[in-house]
Amino acid sequence: MQAARHHDAAPGGAKGFALAVGNVRWPVAWVRRACKRMTTMTKRVVREECNCFALRQAARFVTQLYERHLSQADLTAAQFTILSRLAGHPDATAAELADHLVMERTTLLRALKPLQRDGLVLSAAAEHDTRTLVYRLSAAGLRRYDKAHALWLAAQAEFEQHVKRDRAKALRAELFALTNSAS
């Protein structure tokens, strides 16, 4: 069915635009009230049923918890994940890091800049292609990672104390499955 707007007489003889669906014409005032009710109803549903909202809210909570610990090593949670990946996989390209961390390449490069500026991450031309850079931890970066890793363990313990270890493990598995299925 197609909806059309017509200039018609509203109930009571008042003139106004009406919404026509098939053979039924609805006065503007009624349509406005219905839309307002639907908008109000939608606002309630969005918060309570929105997967994105729930995940972002949880992500902010978890990020704050981890960053409270990692701040003692002058790192953010995002910086720690980069250092962690490079500690286990040196000489990674930006594309490999971005893929593994599920980040846009440009976002990753912006995140790497302060780590490079602080001398924690080094870059060099790749052996296979001098136009491609590979990244690795410097000696200072490895020391900072070791310090931050101990703080990360404390954050892990605090998180698992809140949600219990088995539930945390199941949650991680579900979240990794979600990101893996999207790629």
Coordinates of N, CA, C and O in Angstrom, one line a residue, residues 3 6 39 52 60 100 106 123 157 162 183:
A3 N 1.4 5.3 0.9 CA 0.9 6.3 1.7 C 1.0 7.6 0.9 O 2.0 7.9 0.2
H6 N -2.7 14.2 1.5 CA -3.8 14.9 0.8 C -4.2 16.1 1.6 O -4.2 16.1 2.9
T39 N 7.4 7.5 18.9 CA 8.7 8.0 19.2 C 9.1 7.8 20.7 O 10.1 7.3 21.1
C52 N 23.8 -2.7 20.7 CA 24.9 -1.7 20.6 C 25.1 -0.9 21.9 O 26.2 -0.8 22.4
R60 N 32.6 0.5 28.1 CA 33.1 1.6 28.9 C 33.4 1.2 30.3 O 34.4 1.6 30.9
H100 N 44.3 -8.1 13.5 CA 44.2 -8.8 14.7 C 43.5 -8.1 15.8 O 42.7 -8.7 16.6
T106 N 44.0 3.3 10.0 CA 44.3 4.7 10.3 C 44.2 4.9 11.8 O 45.0 5.7 12.4
S123 N 59.8 1.2 14.5 CA 59.3 0.7 13.2 C 60.6 0.7 12.3 O 61.5 1.4 12.4
A157 N 41.9 -10.0 37.5 CA 41.4 -10.6 38.7 C 40.2 -9.8 39.3 O 39.2 -10.4 39.7
H162 N 34.2 -9.8 39.9 CA 32.9 -9.2 39.7 C 31.9 -10.2 39.0 O 30.8 -10.4 39.4
S183 N 34.3 -11.2 10.4 CA 35.5 -11.0 9.5 C 35.5 -12.0 8.4 O 34.8 -12.8 8.1

